[in-house]
Amino acid sequence: MAGTSLDRTHPTYIYKVVLLGSTSVGKSSLAYRYVKNDFKESLPTMGCAFLTQTLCLEAATVRLEIWDTAGQEKYHSVCHLYYRGAHAALLVYDITSKETLSRAKLWLQELEKEFLHDEIVIALVGNKTDLMAEREVTTEEGEEFAKSKNLLYMETSAKSNYHVSEVFTAVAQELVAREGEKAAVQRPAPTDLQEPRGSGPRCCQL
Amino acid sequence: MAADVHKKKGWEVPNGSLAPGDGQHAERAESPTPGLAQGTEPGAGQEGAMFVHTRSYEDLTSPEDGGVAARSPEERQGEPAEPTSMEQISKDFSELSTQLTGMALDLEEEMRQNKEGKLEPSPQAARRDSVLSGKEEEDVTMDAWRMHRKHVFVLSEAGKPVYSRYGSEEALSSTMGVMMALVSFLEAEKNAIRSIHADGYKVVFVRRSPLVLVAVARTRQSEQEIAHELLYIYYQILSLLTWTQLNHIFQQKQNYDLRRLLAGSERITDNLLDLMAHDPSFLMGAVRCLPLASSVRDAVSTSLQQAKAKSLVFSILLSGNQLVSLVRKKDQFLHPIDLHLLFNLISSSSSFREGEAWTPICLPKFNSSGFFHAHISYLEQEMDLCLLLVSTDREDFFTVSDCKRRFQERLRRRGVYHALQEALRTPFYSVAQVGIPDLRHFIYKSKSSGLFTSPEIEAPYVREEEKERLLGLYQYLHSRAHNSSRPLKNIYFTGPRENLLAWVTSAFELYICYSPLGTKAGAISAVNKLMKWIRKEEDRLFILTPQTY
C-alpha cells in the first residue's frame, strides 16, 4: 500500500500505474486522453512520461501516478526502472496488429518475474477500436488470454474516447478492493503523507 | 559585377580604427588580439565560462583528425612586416596562395551559380511525419529525390544502412554498399577517403568506427563544414545509445541492423539536419541566450541554483532554441555541442509538453560512455519555457521532480514569472535597436563564454530561401575564416545584394551584413558602433555571471 490519509472513513491512496506495450500502440494517447481528455497524434515517447490523475471512488480517493513508458526497443534495458514498484500495469496492444499482442504477452512474462501474483494489478488493454475494419485480434482472443492469466481486460479507443477512463477506474477499484482484503488480514500502520518522496523505494512498505 | 568577392586580410582595415595598436599585427601566429584580450570582450563571463572552452568547430573536427594542421609556410610568408604597404602585401598574397585561389575560384563559381536564383524551396514535404502513420518515404528512383540539396546517409561498416535523410534505407542499401566499397577500397591502401568533388556536388565522408557517415551536398558549404554537420549526426546517435553500447553491439554482431535500436528517433536526426540549415548556433559552435534583463535572469538563476539536489549536474532553462539560464555542478562543464543536442531533442518532440519526462540521455562530449537521466518538462502549458534537469541517478525521479516544484515556487515568490512572460513575448530583438541605418543583420560570438548574439532576421530576408541564403553567406565567410590551411582574420565581401564583413580575433567573431550601397569605411565605423552597442547591452544579451550549485 502506498499511502493513506488519516481519515479512516475515506482514505486517500497513491498508486503507481505503468503503461507497457509495443511502440505506437497508443500508450501515450491513452494516458493523454485519460488525464487531459483530449486526443492528438503524438510522437514516440522518449524514456517515459509521468502524469497524475486523482479520482474519487466511493470507498476512497485515489491518486494515480501514471508512468507512460517508451515502446521503442532501445529503452527496454531501462524499462524495468519504470515498472519497478508499480501497483498496477496496463499492458497495451493494438487490435490491428497481432504482433503487439504477443509483445504484450512478453511484457506479462517480465512482470511475472518481477512481481508476485497478488502484488500487482494487471490489465490487458486492446486499443484502437476505432480502426475496427483493420482488426487482427478478436475481442474473444484478448478476453480469453486475459482470463487464463487472471487479468482485467478491456478494449479501448483513445481516439474516440471509448472506455478509456473506464479502464483506469476499473484498475483503481481493483486496487482499492485489494486494499480492503489486506486490511482484513492485518491493519497496516498509516503512512505519513508528508514523508519526502523518493526517499527509498515506495513499494516496500507492505 | 555579378559576384565580386574581395577577400583581403586584416591589415587592410584602414586607419587601424578597429585595432588600437597597429604594431600588434606583426606576429599573427602569436595571435595578438586587436583591442580585446580573450575574456574581456563583450559577452565574456565575469566568473569564468559555463561551457567547456572550445574554439568553434576546430574542436569538433580536430581531435580525431590529428589536430589542426600546422600553419603552412606560405601563410607565414603572407605575414606583413609592415602593415602599411598594402599593395605589396596584396601582391605577395595573391602570388603565394595559388592553392587557395584555385579553391576560392571554385567556390565563387559555385556561389555565382547559386545566385542565379536556382535556390528552389527546400523540399521538406516528403519528410517522414510520424511512426504512427507509417513512414511516407519518397521514391529514390525519382528525380525529385536526386534534387535534394543535401543528402545524409549513415551506414555500418558492414555496409548496412542505418539512416537516410530522404527515402527509405532499404531502397538505398545498394547505394550504401557502393559507399562502403569506396571507403574500404581506399582503406585497403592505408588511405582514407575524405571527399569527392564533382559536378557541383560534394560527397563528404566521415569515418567514426563502427559507423560511416556520408553527405552528398550541393550547398555552398565547405567540405570541412559538411564534415562538421556529419559529426553532429554521429553525436546525435551517440546521445541515444552511448559510444560504449554502440561499439558493444557491433563487436557482438558485425552486421547488426542498427535501425532496430534507432526506430522512432529518425525524426530527431531529421530535425537536427533542418535545424543546422536554419540556426547559426551550430555554425558558430555557440549558444544564443534569450534577451532578458539581468535582474530577471539573476533571479531565475538563483532560483534554479537553490532548487538543487545531490544527483543534479546541470539545470537548464530554455526557450525555443535560446538559453535562459544554466546552472551547473562545480567543476562540471557542459559542451556547447551537448547543449545543442539537448535543444534539438526538445524541439523535435512535442511529447515533453505533457507531464514530466524522464529519459536516459548520453551527453557525448561530456561522457560518451554513460547515460544521464534527464527530467524534461514545460513550466506552464502556454509558455515556451522548458526546464531540463540532468541527473546522474536514474532512480532519482521524485527528488528531481521536486526540484522543479521548488524552482517554480521560488520563481513565483520572487515575482519574476511576469517578467519572464514579457521577455518571451519578444524572444528576438530587432537590428534597428542598434541604430545603424545600413546594418541588416549580424552575428557576434564571444569566444570565452561560448555564447553568441544575433538579431532577428528581418527584411529583405523574409522568405525562407532568403534566410537560408543569408545563412549560406555566413557559412561561406565562416569557412574562409576557419579554413584550416589558410585561416583569415578579416574578410570583406561585396555581393550584388548585400555586403558582408567578417572579423575573427582570439576573443570574438563578428559577422555583419549590411546594405550593398554601404562602403567599406561605413562598414568599419558600423563595426565600431556595433561593438559599443553590444558592450552596452551585454548584460541583457549574454549570461555574464554563470552560476554553480
mmCIF file of C-alpha atoms in Angstrom, chain B residues 203-421:
data_model
loop_
_atom_site.group_PDB
_atom_site.id
_atom_site.type_symbol
_atom_site.label_atom_id
_atom_site.label_comp_id
_atom_site.label_asym_id
_atom_site.label_seq_id
_atom_site.Cartn_x
_atom_site.Cartn_y
_atom_site.Cartn_z
ATOM 1 C CA VAL B 203 30.463 13.953 -51.321
ATOM 2 C CA VAL B 204 31.923 14.054 -47.849
ATOM 3 C CA PHE B 205 32.876 11.012 -45.818
ATOM 4 C CA VAL B 206 33.318 10.867 -42.079
ATOM 5 C CA ARG B 207 34.505 7.666 -40.520
ATOM 6 C CA ARG B 208 33.737 7.049 -36.881
ATOM 7 C CA SER B 209 34.054 3.362 -36.308
ATOM 8 C CA PRO B 210 31.715 1.433 -36.263
ATOM 9 C CA LEU B 211 29.805 3.950 -38.376
ATOM 10 C CA VAL B 212 30.423 5.689 -41.664
ATOM 11 C CA LEU B 213 28.646 8.960 -42.362
ATOM 12 C CA VAL B 214 28.273 10.341 -45.853
ATOM 13 C CA ALA B 215 26.829 13.596 -47.115
ATOM 14 C CA VAL B 216 26.052 14.389 -50.727
ATOM 15 C CA ALA B 217 25.589 18.114 -50.915
ATOM 16 C CA ARG B 218 25.264 20.837 -53.462
ATOM 17 C CA THR B 219 25.181 23.613 -50.907
ATOM 18 C CA ARG B 220 27.909 26.232 -50.779
ATOM 19 C CA GLN B 221 29.332 24.850 -47.566
ATOM 20 C CA SER B 222 32.929 23.831 -47.409
ATOM 21 C CA GLU B 223 33.934 20.217 -47.046
ATOM 22 C CA GLN B 224 35.011 20.985 -43.514
ATOM 23 C CA GLU B 225 31.603 22.332 -42.591
ATOM 24 C CA ILE B 226 29.757 19.415 -44.091
ATOM 25 C CA ALA B 227 32.008 17.077 -42.152
ATOM 26 C CA HIS B 228 31.200 19.122 -39.075
ATOM 27 C CA GLU B 229 27.479 18.535 -39.629
ATOM 28 C CA LEU B 230 28.062 14.837 -40.104
ATOM 29 C CA LEU B 231 29.839 14.748 -36.773
ATOM 30 C CA TYR B 232 26.797 16.304 -35.195
ATOM 31 C CA ILE B 233 24.741 13.442 -36.614
ATOM 32 C CA TYR B 234 27.233 10.990 -35.178
ATOM 33 C CA TYR B 235 26.988 12.624 -31.759
ATOM 34 C CA GLN B 236 23.220 12.609 -32.073
ATOM 35 C CA ILE B 237 23.307 8.832 -32.481
ATOM 36 C CA LEU B 238 25.681 8.542 -29.526
ATOM 37 C CA SER B 239 23.350 10.614 -27.382
ATOM 38 C CA LEU B 240 20.726 7.912 -27.823
ATOM 39 C CA LEU B 241 22.929 4.861 -27.473
ATOM 40 C CA THR B 242 26.266 5.866 -25.919
ATOM 41 C CA TRP B 243 29.549 5.100 -27.587
ATOM 42 C CA THR B 244 30.064 2.085 -25.372
ATOM 43 C CA GLN B 245 26.788 0.465 -26.310
ATOM 44 C CA LEU B 246 27.254 1.245 -29.989
ATOM 45 C CA ASN B 247 30.652 -0.430 -30.016
ATOM 46 C CA HIS B 248 29.495 -3.329 -27.949
ATOM 47 C CA ILE B 249 26.656 -4.058 -30.359
ATOM 48 C CA PHE B 250 28.894 -4.171 -33.378
ATOM 49 C CA GLN B 251 31.542 -6.187 -31.610
ATOM 50 C CA GLN B 252 28.910 -8.784 -30.867
ATOM 51 C CA LYS B 253 27.415 -8.777 -34.305
ATOM 52 C CA GLN B 254 29.082 -7.043 -37.182
ATOM 53 C CA ASN B 255 26.074 -6.961 -39.453
ATOM 54 C CA TYR B 256 23.628 -5.803 -36.810
ATOM 55 C CA ASP B 257 20.762 -3.710 -38.137
ATOM 56 C CA LEU B 258 21.079 -0.579 -36.019
ATOM 57 C CA ARG B 259 17.771 0.776 -37.255
ATOM 58 C CA ARG B 260 16.081 -1.518 -34.766
ATOM 59 C CA LEU B 261 17.553 0.462 -31.926
ATOM 60 C CA LEU B 262 17.105 3.818 -33.567
ATOM 61 C CA ALA B 263 13.487 3.192 -34.541
ATOM 62 C CA GLY B 264 11.336 6.162 -33.667
ATOM 63 C CA SER B 265 14.234 8.551 -33.366
ATOM 64 C CA GLU B 266 14.824 9.252 -37.067
ATOM 65 C CA ARG B 267 12.797 12.394 -36.619
ATOM 66 C CA ILE B 268 15.351 13.653 -34.099
ATOM 67 C CA THR B 269 18.076 13.298 -36.695
ATOM 68 C CA ASP B 270 15.834 14.822 -39.382
ATOM 69 C CA ASN B 271 15.140 17.725 -37.100
ATOM 70 C CA LEU B 272 18.817 18.220 -36.368
ATOM 71 C CA LEU B 273 19.602 18.452 -40.081
ATOM 72 C CA ASP B 274 16.837 21.001 -40.609
ATOM 73 C CA LEU B 275 17.919 22.972 -37.589
ATOM 74 C CA MET B 276 21.518 23.126 -38.818
ATOM 75 C CA ALA B 277 20.264 24.629 -42.075
ATOM 76 C CA HIS B 278 18.486 27.452 -40.226
ATOM 77 C CA ASP B 279 20.100 28.108 -36.913
ATOM 78 C CA PRO B 280 23.544 29.736 -36.815
ATOM 79 C CA SER B 281 24.207 28.189 -33.373
ATOM 80 C CA PHE B 282 25.640 25.087 -34.991
ATOM 81 C CA LEU B 283 27.833 27.034 -37.354
ATOM 82 C CA MET B 284 29.111 29.233 -34.556
ATOM 83 C CA GLY B 285 29.548 26.346 -32.139
ATOM 84 C CA ALA B 286 27.976 28.606 -29.571
ATOM 85 C CA VAL B 287 24.737 29.141 -27.723
ATOM 86 C CA ARG B 288 22.321 32.032 -28.041
ATOM 87 C CA CYS B 289 20.682 33.500 -24.957
ATOM 88 C CA LEU B 290 17.163 34.778 -24.646
ATOM 89 C CA PRO B 291 17.445 38.577 -24.276
ATOM 90 C CA LEU B 292 16.479 39.210 -20.687
ATOM 91 C CA ALA B 293 17.012 41.953 -18.119
ATOM 92 C CA SER B 294 19.926 40.874 -15.983
ATOM 93 C CA SER B 295 17.954 41.276 -12.753
ATOM 94 C CA VAL B 296 15.345 38.824 -14.041
ATOM 95 C CA ARG B 297 17.945 36.402 -15.273
ATOM 96 C CA ASP B 298 19.765 36.542 -11.968
ATOM 97 C CA ALA B 299 16.549 35.807 -10.110
ATOM 98 C CA VAL B 300 15.893 32.843 -12.387
ATOM 99 C CA SER B 301 19.445 31.547 -11.985
ATOM 100 C CA THR B 302 19.343 31.901 -8.219
ATOM 101 C CA SER B 303 16.039 30.061 -8.084
ATOM 102 C CA LEU B 304 17.489 27.300 -10.224
ATOM 103 C CA GLN B 305 20.577 27.186 -8.095
ATOM 104 C CA GLN B 306 18.596 26.851 -4.900
ATOM 105 C CA ALA B 307 16.402 24.080 -6.265
ATOM 106 C CA LYS B 308 19.273 21.671 -6.275
ATOM 107 C CA ALA B 309 19.651 18.015 -5.493
ATOM 108 C CA LYS B 310 22.650 15.853 -4.888
ATOM 109 C CA SER B 311 22.401 13.983 -8.153
ATOM 110 C CA LEU B 312 21.889 17.075 -10.327
ATOM 111 C CA VAL B 313 24.694 18.022 -12.679
ATOM 112 C CA PHE B 314 23.034 20.635 -14.866
ATOM 113 C CA SER B 315 19.841 22.643 -14.569
ATOM 114 C CA ILE B 316 18.952 24.279 -17.828
ATOM 115 C CA LEU B 317 16.079 26.594 -18.633
ATOM 116 C CA LEU B 318 15.486 27.278 -22.286
ATOM 117 C CA SER B 319 13.002 28.854 -24.595
ATOM 118 C CA GLY B 320 12.853 27.888 -28.225
ATOM 119 C CA ASN B 321 16.481 27.330 -29.083
ATOM 120 C CA GLN B 322 17.691 30.048 -26.752
ATOM 121 C CA LEU B 323 19.206 29.643 -23.345
ATOM 122 C CA VAL B 324 17.546 31.393 -20.429
ATOM 123 C CA SER B 325 19.730 30.109 -17.638
ATOM 124 C CA LEU B 326 22.153 27.336 -16.905
ATOM 125 C CA VAL B 327 23.371 26.226 -13.508
ATOM 126 C CA ARG B 328 25.973 23.530 -13.247
ATOM 127 C CA LYS B 329 27.746 21.486 -10.681
ATOM 128 C CA LYS B 330 31.037 22.944 -9.654
ATOM 129 C CA ASP B 331 33.878 21.839 -11.929
ATOM 130 C CA GLN B 332 31.486 20.258 -14.403
ATOM 131 C CA PHE B 333 31.261 21.944 -17.758
ATOM 132 C CA LEU B 334 28.750 21.386 -20.458
ATOM 133 C CA HIS B 335 29.961 21.362 -24.026
ATOM 134 C CA PRO B 336 28.008 23.545 -26.470
ATOM 135 C CA ILE B 337 27.587 20.535 -28.731
ATOM 136 C CA ASP B 338 25.877 18.616 -25.961
ATOM 137 C CA LEU B 339 23.645 21.568 -25.293
ATOM 138 C CA HIS B 340 22.781 21.796 -28.986
ATOM 139 C CA LEU B 341 21.822 18.138 -28.933
ATOM 140 C CA LEU B 342 19.564 18.780 -25.956
ATOM 141 C CA PHE B 343 17.992 21.757 -27.737
ATOM 142 C CA ASN B 344 17.390 19.585 -30.755
ATOM 143 C CA LEU B 345 15.919 16.783 -28.692
ATOM 144 C CA ILE B 346 13.422 19.147 -27.134
ATOM 145 C CA SER B 347 12.488 20.921 -30.320
ATOM 146 C CA SER B 348 11.962 17.647 -32.148
ATOM 147 C CA SER B 349 9.448 16.210 -29.756
ATOM 148 C CA SER B 350 6.094 17.533 -28.722
ATOM 149 C CA SER B 351 5.691 14.778 -26.166
ATOM 150 C CA PHE B 352 7.534 16.754 -23.494
ATOM 151 C CA ARG B 353 4.639 19.196 -23.378
ATOM 152 C CA GLU B 354 2.619 16.719 -21.375
ATOM 153 C CA GLY B 355 3.501 15.710 -17.894
ATOM 154 C CA GLU B 356 7.096 15.192 -16.910
ATOM 155 C CA ALA B 357 9.509 13.199 -18.995
ATOM 156 C CA TRP B 358 12.280 11.118 -17.505
ATOM 157 C CA THR B 359 14.622 9.809 -20.111
ATOM 158 C CA PRO B 360 18.094 8.371 -20.369
ATOM 159 C CA ILE B 361 20.385 10.605 -22.378
ATOM 160 C CA CYS B 362 24.058 10.493 -23.183
ATOM 161 C CA LEU B 363 25.946 13.769 -23.494
ATOM 162 C CA PRO B 364 28.650 12.510 -25.827
ATOM 163 C CA LYS B 365 31.104 15.380 -25.386
ATOM 164 C CA PHE B 366 30.786 15.198 -21.633
ATOM 165 C CA ASN B 367 30.962 11.435 -21.324
ATOM 166 C CA SER B 368 30.261 9.216 -24.276
ATOM 167 C CA SER B 369 30.173 6.018 -22.270
ATOM 168 C CA GLY B 370 27.304 6.616 -19.909
ATOM 169 C CA PHE B 371 23.745 7.802 -19.595
ATOM 170 C CA PHE B 372 22.442 10.668 -17.586
ATOM 171 C CA HIS B 373 18.798 10.836 -16.751
ATOM 172 C CA ALA B 374 17.073 13.995 -17.851
ATOM 173 C CA HIS B 375 13.897 15.356 -16.352
ATOM 174 C CA ILE B 376 12.219 17.408 -19.047
ATOM 175 C CA SER B 377 9.104 19.476 -18.578
ATOM 176 C CA TYR B 378 7.498 22.725 -19.581
ATOM 177 C CA LEU B 379 6.873 25.208 -16.803
ATOM 178 C CA GLU B 380 3.452 26.285 -17.938
ATOM 179 C CA GLN B 381 1.143 24.904 -20.546
ATOM 180 C CA GLU B 382 1.135 28.002 -22.754
ATOM 181 C CA MET B 383 4.625 29.229 -22.035
ATOM 182 C CA ASP B 384 7.553 28.250 -24.169
ATOM 183 C CA LEU B 385 9.824 27.614 -21.222
ATOM 184 C CA CYS B 386 11.338 24.208 -20.945
ATOM 185 C CA LEU B 387 13.189 23.023 -17.887
ATOM 186 C CA LEU B 388 15.845 20.371 -18.204
ATOM 187 C CA LEU B 389 17.294 18.813 -15.103
ATOM 188 C CA VAL B 390 20.164 16.466 -15.778
ATOM 189 C CA SER B 391 20.747 13.916 -13.068
ATOM 190 C CA THR B 392 23.274 11.169 -12.583
ATOM 191 C CA ASP B 393 20.870 8.944 -10.718
ATOM 192 C CA ARG B 394 18.199 7.187 -12.688
ATOM 193 C CA GLU B 395 16.310 6.342 -9.504
ATOM 194 C CA ASP B 396 16.016 9.964 -8.543
ATOM 195 C CA PHE B 397 12.893 10.916 -10.452
ATOM 196 C CA PHE B 398 10.893 12.128 -7.468
ATOM 197 C CA THR B 399 13.755 14.107 -5.981
ATOM 198 C CA VAL B 400 14.378 15.814 -9.294
ATOM 199 C CA SER B 401 10.689 16.337 -9.911
ATOM 200 C CA ASP B 402 10.584 18.032 -6.540
ATOM 201 C CA CYS B 403 13.416 20.336 -7.641
ATOM 202 C CA LYS B 404 11.168 21.511 -10.430
ATOM 203 C CA ARG B 405 8.363 22.230 -7.984
ATOM 204 C CA ARG B 406 10.712 24.153 -5.708
ATOM 205 C CA PHE B 407 12.093 26.109 -8.647
ATOM 206 C CA GLN B 408 8.626 27.161 -9.729
ATOM 207 C CA GLU B 409 7.726 28.125 -6.205
ATOM 208 C CA ARG B 410 10.800 30.314 -5.925
ATOM 209 C CA LEU B 411 10.108 31.949 -9.269
ATOM 210 C CA ARG B 412 6.652 32.813 -8.078
ATOM 211 C CA ARG B 413 7.862 34.090 -4.748
ATOM 212 C CA ARG B 414 10.444 36.306 -6.406
ATOM 213 C CA GLY B 415 7.747 37.571 -8.722
ATOM 214 C CA VAL B 416 9.712 37.053 -11.912
ATOM 215 C CA TYR B 417 7.138 34.926 -13.681
ATOM 216 C CA HIS B 418 5.545 38.000 -15.164
ATOM 217 C CA ALA B 419 8.843 39.457 -16.317
ATOM 218 C CA LEU B 420 9.735 36.150 -17.916
ATOM 219 C CA GLN B 421 6.432 36.067 -19.700
#
